[in-house]
């Protein structure tokens, strides 16, 4: 099966002296990234915020000794707040995926990662594999019946084992940008194939 969906996520993180300032900076950058995603043809139903976090930002300060030998202890000092927002994006038109990754990376987001290829309708692919397996089993049963000199009457049991297409993940880092002049080169996206198997066992009544 040829994967027909690409899924990736990106994170925006901003640090400022106050929560309000950090939120505004994170929101501005996240909105710019979301605009690039929508301009790339991704529908709102395929865009999902997966996390939004606000955390205090501490910096470690070493103790300072005065000229008279009095030393202040080292300590962690609250210097501001970190605001981070992570978004997951599902790309259905894979021909636009490379340009979309490039445009997101150019906006300075902290991480673009978790690139995963999958099949949109795995049940349909699994059903197709099952159909091929059943046809092969039926053909084999007829061949054996002929060689044994018996007739197939009816199917009395059926079982199946197999694997459905699973998402395949690749690493894609926002910092791995290739610059050509002032533009960012769009990476080539190779989806490859996913192998789907179905192993069936059919028991016949014979006479």
mmCIF file of C-alpha atoms in Angstrom:
data_model
loop_
_atom_site.group_PDB
_atom_site.id
_atom_site.type_symbol
_atom_site.label_atom_id
_atom_site.label_comp_id
_atom_site.label_asym_id
_atom_site.label_seq_id
_atom_site.Cartn_x
_atom_site.Cartn_y
_atom_site.Cartn_z
ATOM 1 C CA UNK A 1 0.000 0.000 0.000
ATOM 2 C CA UNK A 2 1.230 3.493 -0.825
ATOM 3 C CA UNK A 3 0.773 5.845 2.160
ATOM 4 C CA UNK A 4 -1.514 8.741 1.314
ATOM 5 C CA UNK A 5 -1.353 10.807 4.515
ATOM 6 C CA UNK A 6 1.554 12.566 6.240
ATOM 7 C CA UNK A 7 1.263 13.705 9.857
ATOM 8 C CA UNK A 8 3.721 15.950 11.678
ATOM 9 C CA UNK A 9 3.764 18.262 14.679
ATOM 10 C CA UNK A 10 5.408 21.570 15.513
ATOM 11 C CA UNK A 11 5.975 23.408 18.778
ATOM 12 C CA UNK A 12 6.252 27.099 19.535
ATOM 13 C CA UNK A 13 7.945 28.109 22.810
ATOM 14 C CA UNK A 14 8.432 31.675 24.052
ATOM 15 C CA UNK A 15 9.946 33.044 27.258
ATOM 16 C CA UNK A 16 9.163 36.484 28.691
ATOM 17 C CA UNK A 17 9.168 38.292 32.018
ATOM 18 C CA UNK A 18 5.403 37.975 32.400
ATOM 19 C CA UNK A 19 2.887 35.316 31.445
ATOM 20 C CA UNK A 20 0.969 37.817 29.336
ATOM 21 C CA UNK A 21 4.025 38.761 27.258
ATOM 22 C CA UNK A 22 5.062 35.129 26.812
ATOM 23 C CA UNK A 23 1.532 34.178 25.728
ATOM 24 C CA UNK A 24 1.364 37.025 23.224
ATOM 25 C CA UNK A 25 4.705 36.108 21.642
ATOM 26 C CA UNK A 26 3.806 32.409 21.477
ATOM 27 C CA UNK A 27 0.362 33.174 20.065
ATOM 28 C CA UNK A 28 1.750 35.477 17.371
ATOM 29 C CA UNK A 29 4.256 32.882 16.209
ATOM 30 C CA UNK A 30 1.793 29.984 16.439
ATOM 31 C CA UNK A 31 -0.785 31.936 14.428
ATOM 32 C CA UNK A 32 1.806 32.673 11.746
ATOM 33 C CA UNK A 33 2.638 28.971 11.538
ATOM 34 C CA UNK A 34 -1.054 28.022 11.392
ATOM 35 C CA UNK A 35 -1.595 30.538 8.591
ATOM 36 C CA UNK A 36 1.229 28.891 6.632
ATOM 37 C CA UNK A 37 -0.397 25.501 7.213
ATOM 38 C CA UNK A 38 -3.795 26.706 6.018
ATOM 39 C CA UNK A 39 -2.245 28.530 3.050
ATOM 40 C CA UNK A 40 -0.626 25.181 2.197
ATOM 41 C CA UNK A 41 -4.061 23.664 1.675
ATOM 42 C CA UNK A 42 -4.589 21.941 5.038
ATOM 43 C CA UNK A 43 -8.198 21.996 6.257
ATOM 44 C CA UNK A 44 -9.087 23.050 9.799
ATOM 45 C CA UNK A 45 -10.341 19.527 10.572
ATOM 46 C CA UNK A 46 -6.768 18.273 10.046
ATOM 47 C CA UNK A 47 -5.179 20.762 12.483
ATOM 48 C CA UNK A 48 -5.239 19.960 16.192
ATOM 49 C CA UNK A 49 -3.654 21.646 19.205
ATOM 50 C CA UNK A 50 -2.161 18.812 21.254
ATOM 51 C CA UNK A 51 -0.747 20.759 24.221
ATOM 52 C CA UNK A 52 -0.551 24.235 25.727
ATOM 53 C CA UNK A 53 1.722 24.777 28.723
ATOM 54 C CA UNK A 54 2.727 27.684 30.964
ATOM 55 C CA UNK A 55 5.714 27.118 33.249
ATOM 56 C CA UNK A 56 7.921 29.333 35.411
ATOM 57 C CA UNK A 57 11.384 29.929 33.977
ATOM 58 C CA UNK A 58 14.269 29.727 36.441
ATOM 59 C CA UNK A 59 17.921 30.588 35.942
ATOM 60 C CA UNK A 60 20.667 29.277 38.200
ATOM 61 C CA UNK A 61 22.877 31.991 39.655
ATOM 62 C CA UNK A 62 26.234 31.150 41.178
ATOM 63 C CA UNK A 63 27.092 32.509 44.583
ATOM 64 C CA UNK A 64 29.228 35.668 44.696
ATOM 65 C CA UNK A 65 31.959 36.271 47.247
ATOM 66 C CA UNK A 66 32.756 39.783 48.448
ATOM 67 C CA UNK A 67 36.222 41.164 49.047
ATOM 68 C CA UNK A 68 35.895 40.487 52.771
ATOM 69 C CA UNK A 69 35.231 36.791 52.191
ATOM 70 C CA UNK A 70 31.460 36.747 52.593
ATOM 71 C CA UNK A 71 29.856 34.476 50.007
ATOM 72 C CA UNK A 72 26.247 34.431 48.959
ATOM 73 C CA UNK A 73 24.823 30.964 48.281
ATOM 74 C CA UNK A 74 23.957 29.841 44.778
ATOM 75 C CA UNK A 75 20.247 29.805 43.985
ATOM 76 C CA UNK A 76 17.609 29.476 41.295
ATOM 77 C CA UNK A 77 15.939 32.755 40.429
ATOM 78 C CA UNK A 78 12.580 33.186 38.740
ATOM 79 C CA UNK A 79 13.291 35.232 35.624
ATOM 80 C CA UNK A 80 10.076 34.793 33.663
ATOM 81 C CA UNK A 81 7.674 32.296 32.182
ATOM 82 C CA UNK A 82 7.751 29.779 29.337
ATOM 83 C CA UNK A 83 4.664 29.347 27.160
ATOM 84 C CA UNK A 84 4.623 26.486 24.667
ATOM 85 C CA UNK A 85 1.999 25.319 22.217
ATOM 86 C CA UNK A 86 2.178 22.104 20.171
ATOM 87 C CA UNK A 87 0.090 21.455 17.084
ATOM 88 C CA UNK A 88 -0.430 18.313 15.011
ATOM 89 C CA UNK A 89 -1.064 18.628 11.283
ATOM 90 C CA UNK A 90 -2.391 16.021 8.866
ATOM 91 C CA UNK A 91 -1.431 16.535 5.215
ATOM 92 C CA UNK A 92 -3.641 14.772 2.676
ATOM 93 C CA UNK A 93 -2.021 16.190 -0.471
ATOM 94 C CA UNK A 94 1.485 14.737 -0.218
ATOM 95 C CA UNK A 95 2.647 16.688 -3.272
ATOM 96 C CA UNK A 96 2.483 19.825 -1.091
ATOM 97 C CA UNK A 97 4.135 18.304 1.981
ATOM 98 C CA UNK A 98 7.715 19.353 1.156
ATOM 99 C CA UNK A 99 6.805 22.995 0.553
ATOM 100 C CA UNK A 100 4.690 22.992 3.710
ATOM 101 C CA UNK A 101 7.560 21.702 5.861
ATOM 102 C CA UNK A 102 9.861 24.338 4.392
ATOM 103 C CA UNK A 103 7.426 27.171 5.094
ATOM 104 C CA UNK A 104 6.922 26.038 8.702
ATOM 105 C CA UNK A 105 10.675 25.753 9.247
ATOM 106 C CA UNK A 106 11.260 29.262 7.950
ATOM 107 C CA UNK A 107 9.085 30.745 10.704
ATOM 108 C CA UNK A 108 11.502 29.825 13.488
ATOM 109 C CA UNK A 109 9.324 27.325 15.327
ATOM 110 C CA UNK A 110 11.252 25.288 17.890
ATOM 111 C CA UNK A 111 10.550 21.808 16.555
ATOM 112 C CA UNK A 112 9.026 20.268 13.479
ATOM 113 C CA UNK A 113 9.028 16.546 14.100
ATOM 114 C CA UNK A 114 7.185 13.254 14.186
ATOM 115 C CA UNK A 115 6.775 12.977 10.413
ATOM 116 C CA UNK A 116 4.560 9.902 10.003
ATOM 117 C CA UNK A 117 3.225 8.312 6.842
ATOM 118 C CA UNK A 118 0.037 6.265 7.003
ATOM 119 C CA UNK A 119 -2.830 4.906 4.940
ATOM 120 C CA UNK A 120 -6.063 6.863 5.260
ATOM 121 C CA UNK A 121 -8.293 3.771 4.999
ATOM 122 C CA UNK A 122 -6.349 0.840 6.517
ATOM 123 C CA UNK A 123 -9.442 -1.373 6.742
ATOM 124 C CA UNK A 124 -9.932 -1.194 2.986
ATOM 125 C CA UNK A 125 -6.306 -2.194 2.369
ATOM 126 C CA UNK A 126 -6.593 -5.053 4.871
ATOM 127 C CA UNK A 127 -9.798 -6.231 3.165
ATOM 128 C CA UNK A 128 -7.994 -6.230 -0.177
ATOM 129 C CA UNK A 129 -5.198 -8.390 1.245
ATOM 130 C CA UNK A 130 -7.754 -10.729 2.789
ATOM 131 C CA UNK A 131 -9.541 -11.097 -0.549
ATOM 132 C CA UNK A 132 -6.286 -12.113 -2.258
ATOM 133 C CA UNK A 133 -5.502 -14.591 0.541
ATOM 134 C CA UNK A 134 -8.961 -16.178 0.336
ATOM 135 C CA UNK A 135 -8.720 -16.514 -3.440
ATOM 136 C CA UNK A 136 -5.322 -18.209 -3.061
ATOM 137 C CA UNK A 137 -6.686 -20.549 -0.377
ATOM 138 C CA UNK A 138 -9.692 -21.492 -2.509
ATOM 139 C CA UNK A 139 -7.469 -22.192 -5.486
ATOM 140 C CA UNK A 140 -5.202 -24.358 -3.334
ATOM 141 C CA UNK A 141 -8.191 -26.240 -1.899
ATOM 142 C CA UNK A 142 -9.515 -27.042 -5.380
ATOM 143 C CA UNK A 143 -6.069 -28.233 -6.455
ATOM 144 C CA UNK A 144 -5.734 -30.509 -3.421
ATOM 145 C CA UNK A 145 -9.287 -31.860 -3.838
ATOM 146 C CA UNK A 146 -8.506 -32.772 -7.433
ATOM 147 C CA UNK A 147 -5.274 -34.507 -6.465
ATOM 148 C CA UNK A 148 -6.980 -36.405 -3.644
ATOM 149 C CA UNK A 149 -9.989 -37.393 -5.718
ATOM 150 C CA UNK A 150 -12.545 -35.739 -3.425
ATOM 151 C CA UNK A 151 -15.124 -32.985 -3.782
ATOM 152 C CA UNK A 152 -15.420 -29.792 -1.763
ATOM 153 C CA UNK A 153 -18.857 -29.567 -0.116
ATOM 154 C CA UNK A 154 -18.857 -26.457 2.052
ATOM 155 C CA UNK A 155 -16.691 -24.271 4.284
ATOM 156 C CA UNK A 156 -16.961 -25.314 7.932
ATOM 157 C CA UNK A 157 -14.422 -22.924 9.498
ATOM 158 C CA UNK A 158 -12.390 -19.861 8.675
ATOM 159 C CA UNK A 159 -9.659 -17.930 10.510
ATOM 160 C CA UNK A 160 -7.380 -15.056 9.649
ATOM 161 C CA UNK A 161 -4.123 -13.588 10.885
ATOM 162 C CA UNK A 162 -2.416 -10.552 9.468
ATOM 163 C CA UNK A 163 -1.169 -7.066 10.033
ATOM 164 C CA UNK A 164 -2.775 -3.762 9.196
ATOM 165 C CA UNK A 165 -0.695 -0.933 7.732
ATOM 166 C CA UNK A 166 1.066 0.875 10.563
ATOM 167 C CA UNK A 167 2.288 4.472 10.480
ATOM 168 C CA UNK A 168 5.973 4.842 9.599
ATOM 169 C CA UNK A 169 7.757 7.688 11.375
ATOM 170 C CA UNK A 170 10.715 9.721 10.137
ATOM 171 C CA UNK A 171 12.643 12.467 11.897
ATOM 172 C CA UNK A 172 12.307 15.992 10.581
ATOM 173 C CA UNK A 173 14.035 18.759 12.529
ATOM 174 C CA UNK A 174 13.208 22.401 11.924
ATOM 175 C CA UNK A 175 16.844 23.373 12.400
ATOM 176 C CA UNK A 176 17.899 21.200 9.445
ATOM 177 C CA UNK A 177 17.204 23.926 6.923
ATOM 178 C CA UNK A 178 18.934 24.175 3.561
ATOM 179 C CA UNK A 179 19.297 27.749 2.474
ATOM 180 C CA UNK A 180 19.331 28.778 -1.179
ATOM 181 C CA UNK A 181 19.789 32.520 -1.285
ATOM 182 C CA UNK A 182 17.036 33.856 0.966
ATOM 183 C CA UNK A 183 14.672 30.926 0.379
ATOM 184 C CA UNK A 184 14.476 27.610 2.153
ATOM 185 C CA UNK A 185 14.686 24.575 -0.098
ATOM 186 C CA UNK A 186 11.679 22.276 0.192
ATOM 187 C CA UNK A 187 12.707 18.757 1.233
ATOM 188 C CA UNK A 188 11.838 15.863 -1.039
ATOM 189 C CA UNK A 189 9.217 13.673 0.648
ATOM 190 C CA UNK A 190 9.454 9.934 -0.056
ATOM 191 C CA UNK A 191 6.533 7.891 1.268
ATOM 192 C CA UNK A 192 7.738 4.423 0.260
ATOM 193 C CA UNK A 193 5.364 1.500 0.701
ATOM 194 C CA UNK A 194 3.772 -0.341 3.597
ATOM 195 C CA UNK A 195 3.373 -4.117 3.458
ATOM 196 C CA UNK A 196 -0.001 -5.477 4.501
ATOM 197 C CA UNK A 197 -0.402 -9.229 5.009
ATOM 198 C CA UNK A 198 -3.329 -11.557 5.518
ATOM 199 C CA UNK A 199 -2.939 -15.255 6.282
ATOM 200 C CA UNK A 200 -6.188 -17.249 6.122
ATOM 201 C CA UNK A 201 -7.059 -20.805 7.005
ATOM 202 C CA UNK A 202 -10.170 -22.391 5.474
ATOM 203 C CA UNK A 203 -11.470 -25.844 6.462
ATOM 204 C CA UNK A 204 -13.772 -27.617 4.022
ATOM 205 C CA UNK A 205 -16.149 -30.520 4.352
ATOM 206 C CA UNK A 206 -15.351 -33.011 1.596
ATOM 207 C CA UNK A 207 -16.919 -36.155 0.171
#
